Amino acid sequence: MGEQYDLILKGGTVLDPSEHLQGSFDVAFKNGKVAAVANDIGDVGNTQVVNAQGKLVVPGLIDLHGHYAYNISPGRADPDPTNLPIGITTAIDAGSTGWMTFPGFRHYVIDKVKTRLLAFLHLSSIGTIPGNIQIPDLEDFRYARSAEAIKCIEENRDVLLGVKVRLTPNGTTLKNAVPALKMAREIADQTGTLIMVHVMESPIPLSEVFGYLKPGDIVTHVFHGDTHNVLDETGQIRPETWEAYKKGIIFDTACFAKHFAIPICRKAVEEGMLPHTISTDKVGCCPPAPALIRYCAPYPPKNYDLLEIMSIFLGLGMSLVDVISAVTSNSASVIRRKDLGTLRVGATGDAAILNLKQGNFTYPDMLGDEITTEQCFAPVATVKDGQLCNLL
């Protein structure tokens, strides 16, 4: 008589970079954990069985950059319908709220939804101001309060990963860019947490930004096409960028609208500067600023989902293993969660079943370039804490 499991995924092509595992296996779950990974796991009694033959079975996906303070701040995404249907079991809010607004975010969203939500705390007390309002988050630096931010992080260590800084004209402004980085460094050092820095439209060069970061800290929207990007005037990757990459600074994509440029992504991949993490900068319905609409012409602003961005980087030349790593084991390592991003026996029971469709799929980057790929990822089913969430 075999062991009783809650759920078995049968016969899928399991790809788990954390375990260097790739091949046809069954995956079983029990009591919310991964219980077994083997060639043929027999089902007993009332075990739920899902036929995964011909499909990819990977650890539950992790989106390192989104905005999920739904109904707390305008234009934030609803976590569960945004993430769970496409295989994302863990999502990270990238600074939608500051210390003044985070308690509401936690009470009304984080503690209520099925998606596992973690977060970065915005350096501004009130959090990110939506782009259509066009008021900088830290135009008034009095909104940056280190003592209160530290207290908030200490009281919410189970979900807060560190502090977020938006280096943009509608984020810190030029005047407050360096003071913001200095304060973020102070907060991260005192709490033993991370810094995430938005570098699209940064008013200061990347070389200066990197000076305030330590290994494990994150630069997000790193492959953007604006000034101070990863390439120099000759189109080569800047030496200081390579130095930061090799030092252990995490390069995150956050491919929203104009925040990524396909030619720069292609150059980085060709040169071996693969993104450590692939993410979306997912937002909800919020009217974009007129300047954003003009900047993205002739395309409307586009917020790709995680599977679409994974498809883009697969088309740019990243291997399947590297793409899956960038949304599972790499992301889990960045957020210091050994129990996530893996199908290791005993780990949290999260998994995604995906289809790798063949055809011609075109993705514009909103800056006038596009890529056509021969493969794209499509969702089939999601397992969260050992339970089947959906089956398409």
XYZ file of C-alpha atoms in Angstrom:
392
model
C 0.000 0.000 0.000
C 1.482 3.360 -1.076
C 1.551 6.534 0.978
C -1.509 8.769 1.037
C -0.835 12.166 -0.556
C -3.095 15.190 -0.962
C -2.119 15.846 -4.600
C 0.066 14.273 -7.279
C 1.185 15.901 -10.519
C 1.751 12.956 -12.866
C 4.224 12.595 -15.693
C 5.196 16.204 -16.313
C 8.607 17.459 -17.418
C 9.907 18.665 -14.078
C 12.369 21.545 -14.253
C 13.756 22.597 -10.891
C 17.029 24.564 -11.172
C 17.480 24.573 -7.387
C 17.802 20.777 -7.416
C 19.452 20.534 -10.863
C 16.472 18.423 -11.820
C 15.133 18.124 -15.361
C 13.155 15.142 -16.632
C 9.900 13.230 -16.440
C 8.801 12.874 -12.811
C 5.761 12.801 -10.578
C 5.504 15.408 -7.810
C 3.458 14.704 -4.685
C 2.244 17.104 -2.003
C 1.072 16.495 1.542
C 0.161 18.871 4.371
C 1.149 21.893 2.305
C 4.661 20.639 1.535
C 6.460 18.876 -1.307
C 6.311 15.255 -0.163
C 7.974 13.308 -2.987
C 9.527 13.664 -6.428
C 9.962 10.332 -8.197
C 9.538 8.505 -11.489
C 6.229 6.863 -10.593
C 4.312 7.774 -7.450
C 1.266 5.594 -6.852
C -1.951 7.279 -5.774
C -3.912 5.945 -2.834
C -7.485 6.522 -1.700
C -8.727 10.062 -2.268
C -5.489 11.502 -3.618
C -6.156 14.192 -6.221
C -4.222 13.425 -9.412
C -3.453 15.887 -12.227
C -2.139 14.615 -15.557
C 0.828 16.843 -16.433
C 2.174 14.852 -19.389
C 3.560 17.073 -22.110
C 3.694 20.041 -19.741
C 6.413 21.780 -17.725
C 6.217 21.399 -13.964
C 8.279 24.032 -12.152
C 8.391 25.499 -8.647
C 5.787 28.159 -7.913
C 6.783 31.342 -9.717
C 7.995 34.423 -7.832
C 7.452 37.945 -9.193
C 10.023 40.159 -7.485
C 8.460 43.472 -8.510
C 4.783 44.413 -8.570
C 2.379 46.814 -6.874
C -0.428 45.173 -4.929
C -1.764 47.661 -2.380
C -5.174 47.056 -3.914
C -7.767 49.647 -2.850
C -5.138 51.160 -0.563
C -3.382 53.185 -3.251
C -4.729 54.043 -6.743
C -3.684 51.870 -9.661
C -2.546 48.846 -7.677
C -3.139 45.281 -8.895
C -5.530 42.820 -7.238
C -3.053 40.123 -6.073
C -4.992 36.872 -6.496
C -6.471 37.275 -10.006
C -3.209 38.857 -11.170
C -0.893 36.112 -9.941
C -2.420 32.737 -9.105
C -3.995 31.990 -12.530
C -0.588 32.161 -14.253
C 1.511 30.191 -11.755
C 2.755 32.993 -9.487
C 2.455 31.905 -5.871
C 4.703 34.556 -4.314
C 4.700 38.234 -5.276
C 6.679 41.145 -3.881
C 5.220 44.609 -3.604
C 7.943 47.068 -4.576
C 7.241 49.979 -2.295
C 3.590 50.863 -2.858
C 3.324 51.904 0.788
C 5.469 53.680 3.340
C 5.441 53.320 7.103
C 2.262 55.414 7.431
C 0.245 53.337 4.956
C 1.812 49.892 5.288
C -0.300 48.810 8.314
C -3.448 49.222 6.212
C -1.846 47.342 3.317
C -0.956 44.493 5.632
C -4.341 44.324 7.386
C -6.592 44.661 4.336
C -4.517 42.942 1.638
C -1.412 40.967 2.660
C -3.140 39.087 5.487
C -6.298 38.438 3.447
C -5.234 37.178 0.009
C -4.165 33.665 -1.022
C -1.103 34.897 -2.906
C 1.947 34.956 -0.650
C 2.701 38.680 -0.521
C 5.965 40.163 0.708
C 6.969 43.799 0.367
C 9.561 46.534 0.288
C 8.763 49.615 2.336
C 8.893 52.875 0.400
C 11.290 55.437 1.830
C 8.503 58.004 1.572
C 6.083 57.744 4.492
C 3.076 57.722 2.143
C 4.483 55.332 -0.463
C 4.485 55.539 -4.250
C 2.357 58.270 -5.796
C 0.746 57.018 -9.054
C 2.302 58.402 -12.226
C -0.880 60.039 -13.492
C -0.834 62.389 -10.486
C 2.717 63.544 -11.358
C 3.807 64.609 -7.872
C 7.220 63.245 -6.796
C 7.149 60.790 -3.889
C 9.970 62.604 -2.090
C 9.740 66.124 -3.444
C 9.361 67.043 0.195
C 12.111 65.091 1.920
C 10.359 65.491 5.261
C 8.317 62.449 4.160
C 11.499 60.354 4.506
C 11.654 59.230 8.141
C 14.329 56.687 9.043
C 13.287 55.992 12.662
C 9.667 55.279 11.718
C 10.698 53.147 8.730
C 13.051 51.082 10.901
C 10.314 50.549 13.494
C 7.865 49.438 10.797
C 10.366 46.934 9.372
C 11.210 45.559 12.805
C 7.514 45.041 13.576
C 6.822 43.310 10.259
C 9.937 41.253 9.608
C 7.917 38.292 8.390
C 6.801 40.213 5.299
C 9.015 43.296 4.870
C 12.235 42.696 2.928
C 13.756 46.157 3.113
C 13.386 49.650 1.714
C 12.560 50.964 -1.781
C 13.897 54.129 -3.435
C 12.571 55.481 -6.737
C 15.356 57.390 -8.475
C 13.199 59.291 -10.955
C 12.052 62.885 -11.435
C 8.667 61.775 -10.063
C 10.361 59.794 -7.307
C 13.186 61.439 -5.413
C 13.953 64.416 -7.691
C 17.617 65.237 -8.401
C 17.974 67.250 -5.214
C 16.942 64.358 -2.980
C 18.442 61.403 -4.890
C 21.646 61.083 -2.871
C 20.009 61.871 0.507
C 17.455 59.140 -0.268
C 20.160 56.582 -1.016
C 22.051 57.535 2.139
C 18.952 57.141 4.303
C 18.031 53.854 2.611
C 21.521 52.551 3.361
C 21.148 53.550 7.007
C 17.766 51.804 7.304
C 18.941 48.629 5.558
C 22.095 48.419 7.660
C 20.255 48.914 10.944
C 17.596 46.319 10.111
C 19.793 43.839 8.215
C 17.512 44.092 5.208
C 17.781 44.976 1.507
C 17.571 48.044 -0.691
C 15.667 48.016 -3.964
C 16.399 50.972 -6.260
C 14.324 51.990 -9.278
C 16.972 53.232 -11.755
C 14.837 54.100 -14.798
C 15.204 57.863 -15.440
C 17.693 58.122 -12.593
C 18.974 61.693 -12.226
C 22.394 60.351 -11.200
C 24.693 57.853 -12.983
C 24.573 54.136 -12.186
C 28.170 54.306 -10.966
C 27.040 56.649 -8.193
C 23.999 54.496 -7.376
C 26.145 51.365 -7.066
C 28.297 53.123 -4.466
C 25.441 52.952 -1.966
C 24.567 49.295 -2.590
C 25.895 46.054 -1.153
C 25.750 42.475 -2.489
C 22.134 41.322 -2.435
C 20.690 44.787 -2.945
C 18.572 45.159 -6.084
C 18.576 47.527 -9.054
C 15.226 47.228 -10.801
C 14.250 48.289 -14.365
C 17.954 47.737 -14.945
C 17.680 47.179 -18.719
C 15.857 50.432 -19.458
C 16.642 52.578 -22.511
C 16.847 56.014 -20.897
C 19.911 57.974 -19.796
C 22.275 56.315 -17.314
C 21.553 52.820 -18.605
C 23.905 49.826 -18.563
C 25.482 50.697 -21.946
C 28.002 53.437 -22.706
C 27.982 55.800 -25.717
C 29.553 53.101 -27.927
C 26.875 50.538 -27.073
C 29.119 48.475 -24.806
C 28.293 47.445 -21.247
C 29.818 49.934 -18.850
C 32.759 48.592 -16.795
C 31.170 49.835 -13.569
C 28.028 47.890 -14.477
C 30.011 44.682 -14.873
C 31.775 45.408 -11.586
C 28.453 45.775 -9.727
C 27.023 42.671 -11.405
C 30.029 40.550 -10.429
C 30.019 42.063 -6.929
C 26.585 40.576 -6.295
C 24.231 43.487 -6.908
C 20.972 41.917 -8.138
C 19.858 42.947 -11.635
C 16.057 42.814 -11.905
C 14.033 43.445 -15.074
C 10.627 44.884 -13.986
C 9.567 45.131 -17.640
C 6.706 47.621 -17.577
C 5.936 49.916 -20.545
C 8.958 52.109 -21.300
C 10.931 50.662 -18.389
C 12.752 48.135 -20.572
C 14.331 48.318 -24.020
C 14.574 45.178 -26.144
C 17.914 46.174 -27.790
C 19.511 46.672 -24.370
C 18.034 43.419 -23.046
C 19.396 41.636 -26.137
C 22.880 43.143 -25.732
C 23.002 42.180 -22.059
C 21.954 38.590 -22.781
C 24.423 38.294 -25.668
C 27.251 39.526 -23.437
C 26.339 37.133 -20.629
C 24.805 39.711 -18.294
C 21.663 37.680 -17.679
C 19.080 39.205 -15.360
C 19.263 37.592 -11.959
C 15.506 37.974 -11.619
C 12.718 38.462 -14.165
C 9.789 40.537 -12.916
C 6.883 42.626 -14.147
C 6.306 45.860 -12.185
C 2.680 44.762 -12.328
C 0.140 47.477 -11.636
C -3.628 47.704 -11.783
C -5.945 49.972 -13.739
C -4.704 53.520 -13.421
C -4.911 56.155 -16.189
C -1.312 56.675 -17.368
C 0.186 60.126 -17.371
C -0.055 61.945 -20.737
C 3.744 62.100 -20.826
C 3.906 58.299 -20.599
C 1.421 57.917 -23.452
C 3.479 60.261 -25.636
C 6.755 58.571 -24.669
C 5.420 55.131 -25.600
C 3.941 56.160 -28.974
C 3.024 54.568 -31.338
C 2.239 51.821 -28.797
C -0.090 52.226 -25.812
C 1.557 51.581 -22.416
C 1.719 47.823 -21.847
C 2.022 45.932 -18.597
C 3.156 42.431 -19.544
C 2.441 39.533 -17.244
C 5.285 37.370 -15.953
C 4.825 34.581 -18.509
C 5.029 37.107 -21.352
C 8.264 38.573 -20.008
C 9.696 35.094 -19.534
C 8.804 34.444 -23.191
C 10.607 37.628 -24.243
C 13.834 36.631 -22.515
C 13.592 33.093 -23.860
C 13.324 34.651 -27.333
C 16.321 36.896 -26.596
C 18.499 33.827 -26.091
C 18.300 32.895 -22.424
C 18.106 29.148 -21.907
C 14.950 27.580 -20.529
C 16.790 26.687 -17.327
C 18.054 30.272 -16.875
C 14.592 31.736 -17.464
C 12.980 29.409 -14.916
C 15.811 30.094 -12.454
C 15.127 33.835 -12.755
C 11.540 33.388 -11.543
C 12.106 30.611 -8.983
C 15.403 29.746 -7.277
C 17.166 33.049 -8.000
C 14.265 35.108 -6.695
C 13.922 32.884 -3.632
C 17.613 33.397 -2.897
C 17.269 37.181 -3.239
C 14.411 37.319 -0.718
C 16.210 34.851 1.566
C 13.517 32.177 1.460
C 15.046 28.712 1.134
C 11.585 27.158 1.375
C 10.391 28.810 -1.853
C 11.368 28.508 -5.521
C 12.140 24.794 -5.184
C 10.515 21.364 -5.398
C 12.871 19.961 -2.796
C 11.127 17.481 -0.509
C 10.032 19.329 2.614
C 9.829 22.727 0.905
C 6.657 24.792 0.695
C 4.275 23.022 -1.694
C 4.138 25.555 -4.528
C 4.302 24.594 -8.206
C 3.253 25.818 -11.620
C 2.257 23.697 -14.598
C 3.036 25.509 -17.833
C 2.668 24.920 -21.545
C 5.452 25.953 -23.918
C 3.496 26.910 -27.014
C 5.013 26.988 -30.514
C 4.251 29.707 -33.071
C 5.044 33.349 -33.762
C 4.527 35.745 -30.884
C 5.375 39.457 -31.104
C 6.182 41.668 -28.125
C 6.809 45.443 -28.504
C 8.804 47.266 -25.837
C 6.876 50.582 -26.091
C 10.013 52.356 -27.337
C 9.694 51.398 -31.005
C 11.390 47.996 -30.915
C 9.853 44.544 -30.777
C 10.780 40.895 -30.736
C 9.056 37.941 -32.381
C 9.559 34.642 -30.596
C 8.863 31.056 -31.645
C 7.813 29.948 -28.166
C 5.742 31.392 -25.369
C 4.733 30.229 -21.920
C 1.061 29.609 -21.166
C -0.519 28.676 -17.807
C -2.109 25.294 -17.136
C -2.422 24.978 -13.347
C -1.112 26.412 -10.082
C -0.391 24.646 -6.793
C -0.155 26.839 -3.692
C 0.690 25.296 -0.312
C -0.036 21.835 -1.695
C -3.500 22.737 -2.960
C -4.622 23.035 -6.584
C -5.666 26.655 -7.167
C -6.789 26.430 -10.785
C -6.724 24.051 -13.706
C -7.203 25.539 -17.164
